[in-house]
Coordinates of C-alpha atoms and ligand atoms in Angstrom, one line a residue:
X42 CA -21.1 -48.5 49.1
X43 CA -21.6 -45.2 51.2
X44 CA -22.7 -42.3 50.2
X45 CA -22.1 -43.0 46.2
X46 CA -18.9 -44.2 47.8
X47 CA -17.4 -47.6 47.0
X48 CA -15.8 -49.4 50.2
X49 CA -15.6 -52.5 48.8
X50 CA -16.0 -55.1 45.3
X51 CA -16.1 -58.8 45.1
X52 CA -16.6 -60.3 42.5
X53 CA -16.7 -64.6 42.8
X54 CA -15.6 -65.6 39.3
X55 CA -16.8 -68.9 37.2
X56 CA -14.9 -68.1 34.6
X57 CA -12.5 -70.7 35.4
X58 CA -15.6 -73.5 35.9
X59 CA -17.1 -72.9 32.8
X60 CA -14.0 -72.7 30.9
X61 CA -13.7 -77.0 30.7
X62 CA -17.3 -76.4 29.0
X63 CA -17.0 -73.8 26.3
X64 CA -19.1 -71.9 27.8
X65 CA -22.0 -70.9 30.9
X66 CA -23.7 -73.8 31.8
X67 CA -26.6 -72.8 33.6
X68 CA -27.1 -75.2 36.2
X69 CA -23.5 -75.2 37.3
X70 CA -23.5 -71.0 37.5
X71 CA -26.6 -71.4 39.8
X72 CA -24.9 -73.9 42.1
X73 CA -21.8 -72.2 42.4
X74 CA -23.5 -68.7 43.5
X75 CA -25.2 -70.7 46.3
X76 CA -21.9 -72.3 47.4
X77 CA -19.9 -68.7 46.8
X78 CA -22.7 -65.9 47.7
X79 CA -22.2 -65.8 51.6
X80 CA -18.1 -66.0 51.6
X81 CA -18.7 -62.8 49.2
X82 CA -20.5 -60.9 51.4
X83 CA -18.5 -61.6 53.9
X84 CA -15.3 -60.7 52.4
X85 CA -17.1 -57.9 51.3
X86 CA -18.1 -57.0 54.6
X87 CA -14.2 -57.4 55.8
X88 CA -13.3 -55.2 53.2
X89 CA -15.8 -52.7 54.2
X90 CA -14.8 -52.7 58.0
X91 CA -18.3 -53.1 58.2
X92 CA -20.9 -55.7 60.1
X93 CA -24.5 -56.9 58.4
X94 CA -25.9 -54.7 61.1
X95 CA -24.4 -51.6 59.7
X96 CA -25.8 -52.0 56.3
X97 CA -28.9 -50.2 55.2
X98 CA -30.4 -51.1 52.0
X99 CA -29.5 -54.3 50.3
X100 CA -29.7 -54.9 46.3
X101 CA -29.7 -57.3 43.7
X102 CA -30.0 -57.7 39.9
X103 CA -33.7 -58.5 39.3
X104 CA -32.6 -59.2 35.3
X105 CA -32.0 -59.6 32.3
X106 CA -30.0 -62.5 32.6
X107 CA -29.9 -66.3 33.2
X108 CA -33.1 -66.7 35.5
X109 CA -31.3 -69.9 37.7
X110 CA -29.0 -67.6 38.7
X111 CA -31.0 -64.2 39.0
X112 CA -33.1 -66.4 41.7
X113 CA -29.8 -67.1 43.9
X114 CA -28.8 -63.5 44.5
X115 CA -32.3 -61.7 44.0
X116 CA -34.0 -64.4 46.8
X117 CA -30.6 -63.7 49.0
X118 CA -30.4 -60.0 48.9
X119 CA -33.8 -60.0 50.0
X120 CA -33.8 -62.2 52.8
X121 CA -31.3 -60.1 54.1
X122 CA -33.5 -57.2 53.6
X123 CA -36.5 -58.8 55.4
X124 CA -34.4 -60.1 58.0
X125 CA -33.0 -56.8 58.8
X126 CA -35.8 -54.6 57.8
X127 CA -33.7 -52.8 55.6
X128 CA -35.1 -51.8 52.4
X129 CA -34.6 -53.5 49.2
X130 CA -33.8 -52.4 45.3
X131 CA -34.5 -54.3 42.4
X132 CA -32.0 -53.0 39.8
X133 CA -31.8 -53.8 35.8
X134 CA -28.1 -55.4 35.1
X135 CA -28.0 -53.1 32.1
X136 CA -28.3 -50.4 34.2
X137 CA -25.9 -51.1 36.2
X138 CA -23.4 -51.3 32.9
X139 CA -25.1 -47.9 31.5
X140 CA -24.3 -46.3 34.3
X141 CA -20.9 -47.4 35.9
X142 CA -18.6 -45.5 33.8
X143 CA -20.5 -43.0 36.2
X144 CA -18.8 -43.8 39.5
X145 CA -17.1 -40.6 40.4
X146 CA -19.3 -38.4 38.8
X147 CA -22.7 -36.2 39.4
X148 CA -25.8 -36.5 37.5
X149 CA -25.5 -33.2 36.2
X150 CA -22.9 -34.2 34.0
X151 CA -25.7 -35.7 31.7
X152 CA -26.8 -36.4 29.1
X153 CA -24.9 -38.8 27.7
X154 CA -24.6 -41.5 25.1
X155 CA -24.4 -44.8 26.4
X156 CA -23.0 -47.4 24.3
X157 CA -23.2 -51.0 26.3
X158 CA -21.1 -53.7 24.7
X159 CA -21.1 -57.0 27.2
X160 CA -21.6 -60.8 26.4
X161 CA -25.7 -60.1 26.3
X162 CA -26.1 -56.6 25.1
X163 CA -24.8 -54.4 22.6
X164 CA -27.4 -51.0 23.3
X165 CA -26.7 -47.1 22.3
X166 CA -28.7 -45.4 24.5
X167 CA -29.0 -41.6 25.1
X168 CA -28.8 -41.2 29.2
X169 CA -30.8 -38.0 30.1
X170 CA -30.9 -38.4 33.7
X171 CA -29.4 -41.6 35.9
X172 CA -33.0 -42.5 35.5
X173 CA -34.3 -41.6 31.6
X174 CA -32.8 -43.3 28.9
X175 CA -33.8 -43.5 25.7
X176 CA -32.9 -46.2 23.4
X177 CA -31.3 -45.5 20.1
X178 CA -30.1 -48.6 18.5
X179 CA -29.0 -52.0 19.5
X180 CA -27.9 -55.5 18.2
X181 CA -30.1 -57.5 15.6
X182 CA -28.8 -60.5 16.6
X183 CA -25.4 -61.6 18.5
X184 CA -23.7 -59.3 21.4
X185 CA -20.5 -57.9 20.8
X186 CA -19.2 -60.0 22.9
X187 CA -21.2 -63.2 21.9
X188 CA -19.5 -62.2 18.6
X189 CA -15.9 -62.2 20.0
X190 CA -16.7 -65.4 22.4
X191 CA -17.7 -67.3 19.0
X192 CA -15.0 -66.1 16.9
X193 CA -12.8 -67.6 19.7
X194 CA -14.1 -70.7 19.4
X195 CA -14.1 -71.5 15.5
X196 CA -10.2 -70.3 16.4
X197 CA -10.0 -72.5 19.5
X198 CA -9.3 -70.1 22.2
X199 CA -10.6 -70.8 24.9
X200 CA -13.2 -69.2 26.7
X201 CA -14.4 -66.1 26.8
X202 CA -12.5 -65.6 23.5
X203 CA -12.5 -62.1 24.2
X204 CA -9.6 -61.1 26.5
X205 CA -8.0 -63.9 23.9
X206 CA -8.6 -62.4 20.9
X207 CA -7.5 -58.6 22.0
X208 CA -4.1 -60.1 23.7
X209 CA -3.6 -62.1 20.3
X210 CA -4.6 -58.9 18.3
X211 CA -1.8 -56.9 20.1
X212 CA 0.9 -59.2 17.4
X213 CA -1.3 -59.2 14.8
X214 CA -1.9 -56.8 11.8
X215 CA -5.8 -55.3 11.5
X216 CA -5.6 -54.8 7.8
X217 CA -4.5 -58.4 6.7
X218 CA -8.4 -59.8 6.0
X219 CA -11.3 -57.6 5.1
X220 CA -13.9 -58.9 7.1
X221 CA -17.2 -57.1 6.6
X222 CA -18.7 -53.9 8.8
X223 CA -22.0 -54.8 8.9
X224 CA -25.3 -51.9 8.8
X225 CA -22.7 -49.0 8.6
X226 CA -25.0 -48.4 5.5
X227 CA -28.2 -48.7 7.4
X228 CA -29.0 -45.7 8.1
X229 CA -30.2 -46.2 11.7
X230 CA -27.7 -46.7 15.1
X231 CA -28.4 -51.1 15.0
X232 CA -25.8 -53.2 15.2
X233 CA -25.3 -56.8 13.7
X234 CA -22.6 -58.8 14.3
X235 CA -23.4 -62.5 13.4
X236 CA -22.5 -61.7 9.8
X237 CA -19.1 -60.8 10.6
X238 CA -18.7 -63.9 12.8
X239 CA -19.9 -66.6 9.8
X240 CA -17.3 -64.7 7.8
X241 CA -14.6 -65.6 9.7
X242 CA -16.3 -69.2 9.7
X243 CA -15.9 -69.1 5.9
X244 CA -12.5 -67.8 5.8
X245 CA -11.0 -70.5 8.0
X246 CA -11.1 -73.6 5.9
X247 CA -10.6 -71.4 2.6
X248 CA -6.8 -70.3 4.1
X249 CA -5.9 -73.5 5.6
X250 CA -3.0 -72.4 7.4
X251 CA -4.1 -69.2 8.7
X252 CA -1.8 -66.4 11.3
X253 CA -4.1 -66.5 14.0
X254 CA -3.0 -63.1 15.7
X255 CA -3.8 -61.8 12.2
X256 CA -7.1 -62.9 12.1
X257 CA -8.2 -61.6 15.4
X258 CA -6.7 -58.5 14.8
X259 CA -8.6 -58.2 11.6
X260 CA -12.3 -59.1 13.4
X261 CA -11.6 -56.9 16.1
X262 CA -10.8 -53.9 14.1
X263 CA -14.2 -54.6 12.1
X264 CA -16.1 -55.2 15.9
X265 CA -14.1 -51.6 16.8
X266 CA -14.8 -50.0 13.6
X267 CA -18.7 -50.6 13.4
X268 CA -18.9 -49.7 17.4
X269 CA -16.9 -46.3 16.7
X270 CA -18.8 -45.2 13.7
X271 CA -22.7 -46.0 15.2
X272 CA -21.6 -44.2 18.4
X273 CA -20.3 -41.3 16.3
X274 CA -23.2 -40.9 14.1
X275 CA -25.1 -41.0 17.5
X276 CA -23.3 -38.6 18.7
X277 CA -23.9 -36.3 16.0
X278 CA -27.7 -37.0 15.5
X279 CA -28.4 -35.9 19.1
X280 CA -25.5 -33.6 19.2
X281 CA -24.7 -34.8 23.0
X282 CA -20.8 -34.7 22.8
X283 CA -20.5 -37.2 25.5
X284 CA -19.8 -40.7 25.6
X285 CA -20.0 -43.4 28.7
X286 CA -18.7 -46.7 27.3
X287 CA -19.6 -49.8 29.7
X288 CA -19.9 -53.4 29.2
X289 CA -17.0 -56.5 29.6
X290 CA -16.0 -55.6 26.0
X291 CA -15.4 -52.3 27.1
X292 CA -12.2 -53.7 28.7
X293 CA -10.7 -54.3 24.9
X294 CA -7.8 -52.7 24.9
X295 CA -8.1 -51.7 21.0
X296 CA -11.7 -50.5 21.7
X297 CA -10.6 -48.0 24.4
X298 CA -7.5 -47.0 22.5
X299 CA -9.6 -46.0 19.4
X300 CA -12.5 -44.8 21.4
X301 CA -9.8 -42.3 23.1
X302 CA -8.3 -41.0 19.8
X303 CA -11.2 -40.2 18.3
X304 CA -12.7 -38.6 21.0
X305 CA -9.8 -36.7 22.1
X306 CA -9.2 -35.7 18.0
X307 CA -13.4 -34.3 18.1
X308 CA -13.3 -32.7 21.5
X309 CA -15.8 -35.1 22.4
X310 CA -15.7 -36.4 26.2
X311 CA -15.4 -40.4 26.6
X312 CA -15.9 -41.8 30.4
X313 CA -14.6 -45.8 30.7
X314 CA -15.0 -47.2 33.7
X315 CA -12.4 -49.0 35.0
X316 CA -11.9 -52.7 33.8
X317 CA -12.7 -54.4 37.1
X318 CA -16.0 -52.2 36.7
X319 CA -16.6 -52.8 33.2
X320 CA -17.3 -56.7 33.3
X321 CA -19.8 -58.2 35.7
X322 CA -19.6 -56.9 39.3
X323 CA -21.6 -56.0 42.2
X324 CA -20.9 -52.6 42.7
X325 CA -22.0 -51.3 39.4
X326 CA -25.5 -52.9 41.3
X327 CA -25.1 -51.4 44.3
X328 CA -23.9 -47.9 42.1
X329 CA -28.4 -48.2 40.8
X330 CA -29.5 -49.0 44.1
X331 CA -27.6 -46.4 46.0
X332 CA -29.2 -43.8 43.5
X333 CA -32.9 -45.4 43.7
X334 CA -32.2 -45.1 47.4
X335 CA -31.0 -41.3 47.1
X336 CA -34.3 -40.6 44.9
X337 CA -36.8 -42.3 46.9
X338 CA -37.5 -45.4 45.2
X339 CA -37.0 -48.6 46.4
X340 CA -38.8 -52.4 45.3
X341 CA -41.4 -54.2 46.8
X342 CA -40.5 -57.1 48.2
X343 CA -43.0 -59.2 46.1
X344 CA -41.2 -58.3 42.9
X345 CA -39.8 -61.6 41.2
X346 CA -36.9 -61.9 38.8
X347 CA -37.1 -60.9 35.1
X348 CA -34.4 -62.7 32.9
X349 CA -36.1 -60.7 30.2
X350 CA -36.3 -57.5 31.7
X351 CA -35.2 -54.4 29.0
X352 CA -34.1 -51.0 30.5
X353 CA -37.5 -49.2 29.9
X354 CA -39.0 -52.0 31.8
X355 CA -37.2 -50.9 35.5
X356 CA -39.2 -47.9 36.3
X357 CA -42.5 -49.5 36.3
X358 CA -41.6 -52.0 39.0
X359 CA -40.5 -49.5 41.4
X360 CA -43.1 -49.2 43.5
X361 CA -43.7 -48.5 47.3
X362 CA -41.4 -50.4 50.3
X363 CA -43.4 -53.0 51.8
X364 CA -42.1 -52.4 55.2
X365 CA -44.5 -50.9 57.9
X366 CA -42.4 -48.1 59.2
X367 CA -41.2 -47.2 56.0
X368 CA -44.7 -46.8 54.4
Ligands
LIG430 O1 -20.4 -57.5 30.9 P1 -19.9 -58.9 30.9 O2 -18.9 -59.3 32.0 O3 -21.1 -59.9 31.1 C1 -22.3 -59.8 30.4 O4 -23.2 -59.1 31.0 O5 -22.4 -60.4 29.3 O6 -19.3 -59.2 29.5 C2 -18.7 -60.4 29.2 C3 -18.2 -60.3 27.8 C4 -17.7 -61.6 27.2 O7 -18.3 -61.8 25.9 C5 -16.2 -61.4 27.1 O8 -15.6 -62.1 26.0 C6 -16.1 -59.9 26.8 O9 -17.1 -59.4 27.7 N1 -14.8 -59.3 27.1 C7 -14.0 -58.9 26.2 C8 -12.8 -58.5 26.8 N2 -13.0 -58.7 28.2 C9 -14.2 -59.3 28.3 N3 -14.1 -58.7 24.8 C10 -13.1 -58.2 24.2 N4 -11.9 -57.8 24.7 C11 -11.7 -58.0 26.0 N5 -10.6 -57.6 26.6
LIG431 ZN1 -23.1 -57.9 32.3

């Protein structure tokens, strides 16, 4: 990245290495970024045109996420900062999602309402600056996109059941099974979504011979429906007529379709990042850092990991560089 510019994205997938299991297995993912970290950044570096001399400022996801693996990268990116006295930026992985639908865009732009929908997180979050954010709902219990991995697995798709389930839904026919919306009546902007994942549990053995691209088009209208409405009502509690949608699930085809109707239909403005920016990648990262960098904050070098850290939590661990001549 230069100048909020992105020269380069690689992103090393495991999706293929976990698929055999059903799932992330921790100890593999942490052995496979070791093996795949430094053919990366080199290929990012290619990319780039650029050498590890020419880079100044390196950064990493400090957390949330799965600590065996925060370790790998944070305890790299680092060491390349100490080694070449470059300065380095802790940044929150949800962040990085709030904030990459923001690529080609100033901050002036804000506020915003940020609606995160990924395998961990399912967050509405008003953005007042690329640094203030205040939360204003999230998940009681499973992710979006926990909800559409599971759902793919009572149906045995293979994992992540999500791009699964939205290619299925394309055949299938959203009205056929009325699974349930869950806390549209709740009066607040949470989400729940393990409700709607045991009904689909339920409905499986009572319909024995079941039209599979039926029933995913059914739960992902329900997931859609219930994301739609929450955002909406945000939308009109804080009167911000903006939406940034980020997250893997943002890559659902439905969601994006039905997010851009109804915004276009309400004059309100929707911002998607692209799908290569919407699930996991390092640029979204480096997108954080580049600002932190821009507004003078960068991480001491002491920081650890946090594979519970929550988006207020980021601030507070900014704190002076460590190096001598940057004090
Ligand atoms: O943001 P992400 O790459 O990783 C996390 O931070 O969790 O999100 C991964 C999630 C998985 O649950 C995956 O099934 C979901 O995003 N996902 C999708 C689609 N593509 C990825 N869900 C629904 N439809 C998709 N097309
Ligand atoms: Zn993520």
């Amino acid at each position: 990245m230069a100048g909020g510019r992105l020269l380069a994205s690689e992103v090393a997938s495991q999706i293929a290495i976990h698929r055999q299991y059903g799932g992330v297995v921790p100890e593999v993912a942490s052995r496979n970024h070791l093996t795949t970290l430094r053919p990366a950044v080199d290929a990012a570096l290619r990319t780039a045109a650029l050498e590890m001399a020419d880079i100044e400022a390196f950064c990493a996801t400090r957390g949330p996420g799965l600590a065996s693996s925060l370790m790998i990268g944070f305890s790299a990116a680092k060491a390349m900062a100490i080694g070449r006295e470059k300065p380095f930026f802790a940044v929150n992985h949800i962040e990085g999602h709030l904030l990459s639908p923001f690529f080609h865009c100033e901050e002036g732009i804000l506020p915003a309402i940020g609606l995160v929908v990924s395998g961990g997180h399912t967050l509405l979050v008003e953005i007042r600056s690329f640094s203030s954010y205040r939360l204003l709902g999230k998940t009681r219990d499973d992710a979006a996109g926990e909800a559409f991995d599971k759902v793919g697995k009572l149906l045995g798709l293979s994992y992540p059941g999500g791009p699964n389930i939205d290619r299925l839904a394309r055949e299938g026919n959203p009205g056929r099974y009325d699974f349930p919306r869950s806390m549209l009546g709740s009066g607040d902007l949470n989400f729940s979504f393990s409700g709607l994942k045991t009904a689909v549990r339920y409905l499986l053995p009572k319909l024995g011979v079941f039209h599979l691209p039926d029933v995913c088009a059914s739960f992902q209208e329900a997931v859609v429906d219930v994301l739609w409405e929450k955002c909406l009502r945000a939308v009109e509690e804080t009167a911000i007529r903006r939406i940034a949608l980020s997250g893997g699930v943002s890559c659902n085809s439905r969601l994006r379709a039905r997010f851009t109707d109804e915004c276009d239909q309400r004059g309100i403005e929707l911002l998607i990042a692209e799908p290569s920016l919407c699930t996991d990648n390092a640029a979204m990262i480096a997108f954080v850092g580049n600002y932190m960098r821009e507004s003078g904050r960068s991480s001491a070098l002491d920081i650890d990991i946090d594979p519970n850290l929550r988006l207020a939590d980021s601030a507070a661990a900014e704190i002076a560089v460590t190096f001598p001549q940057q004090r």
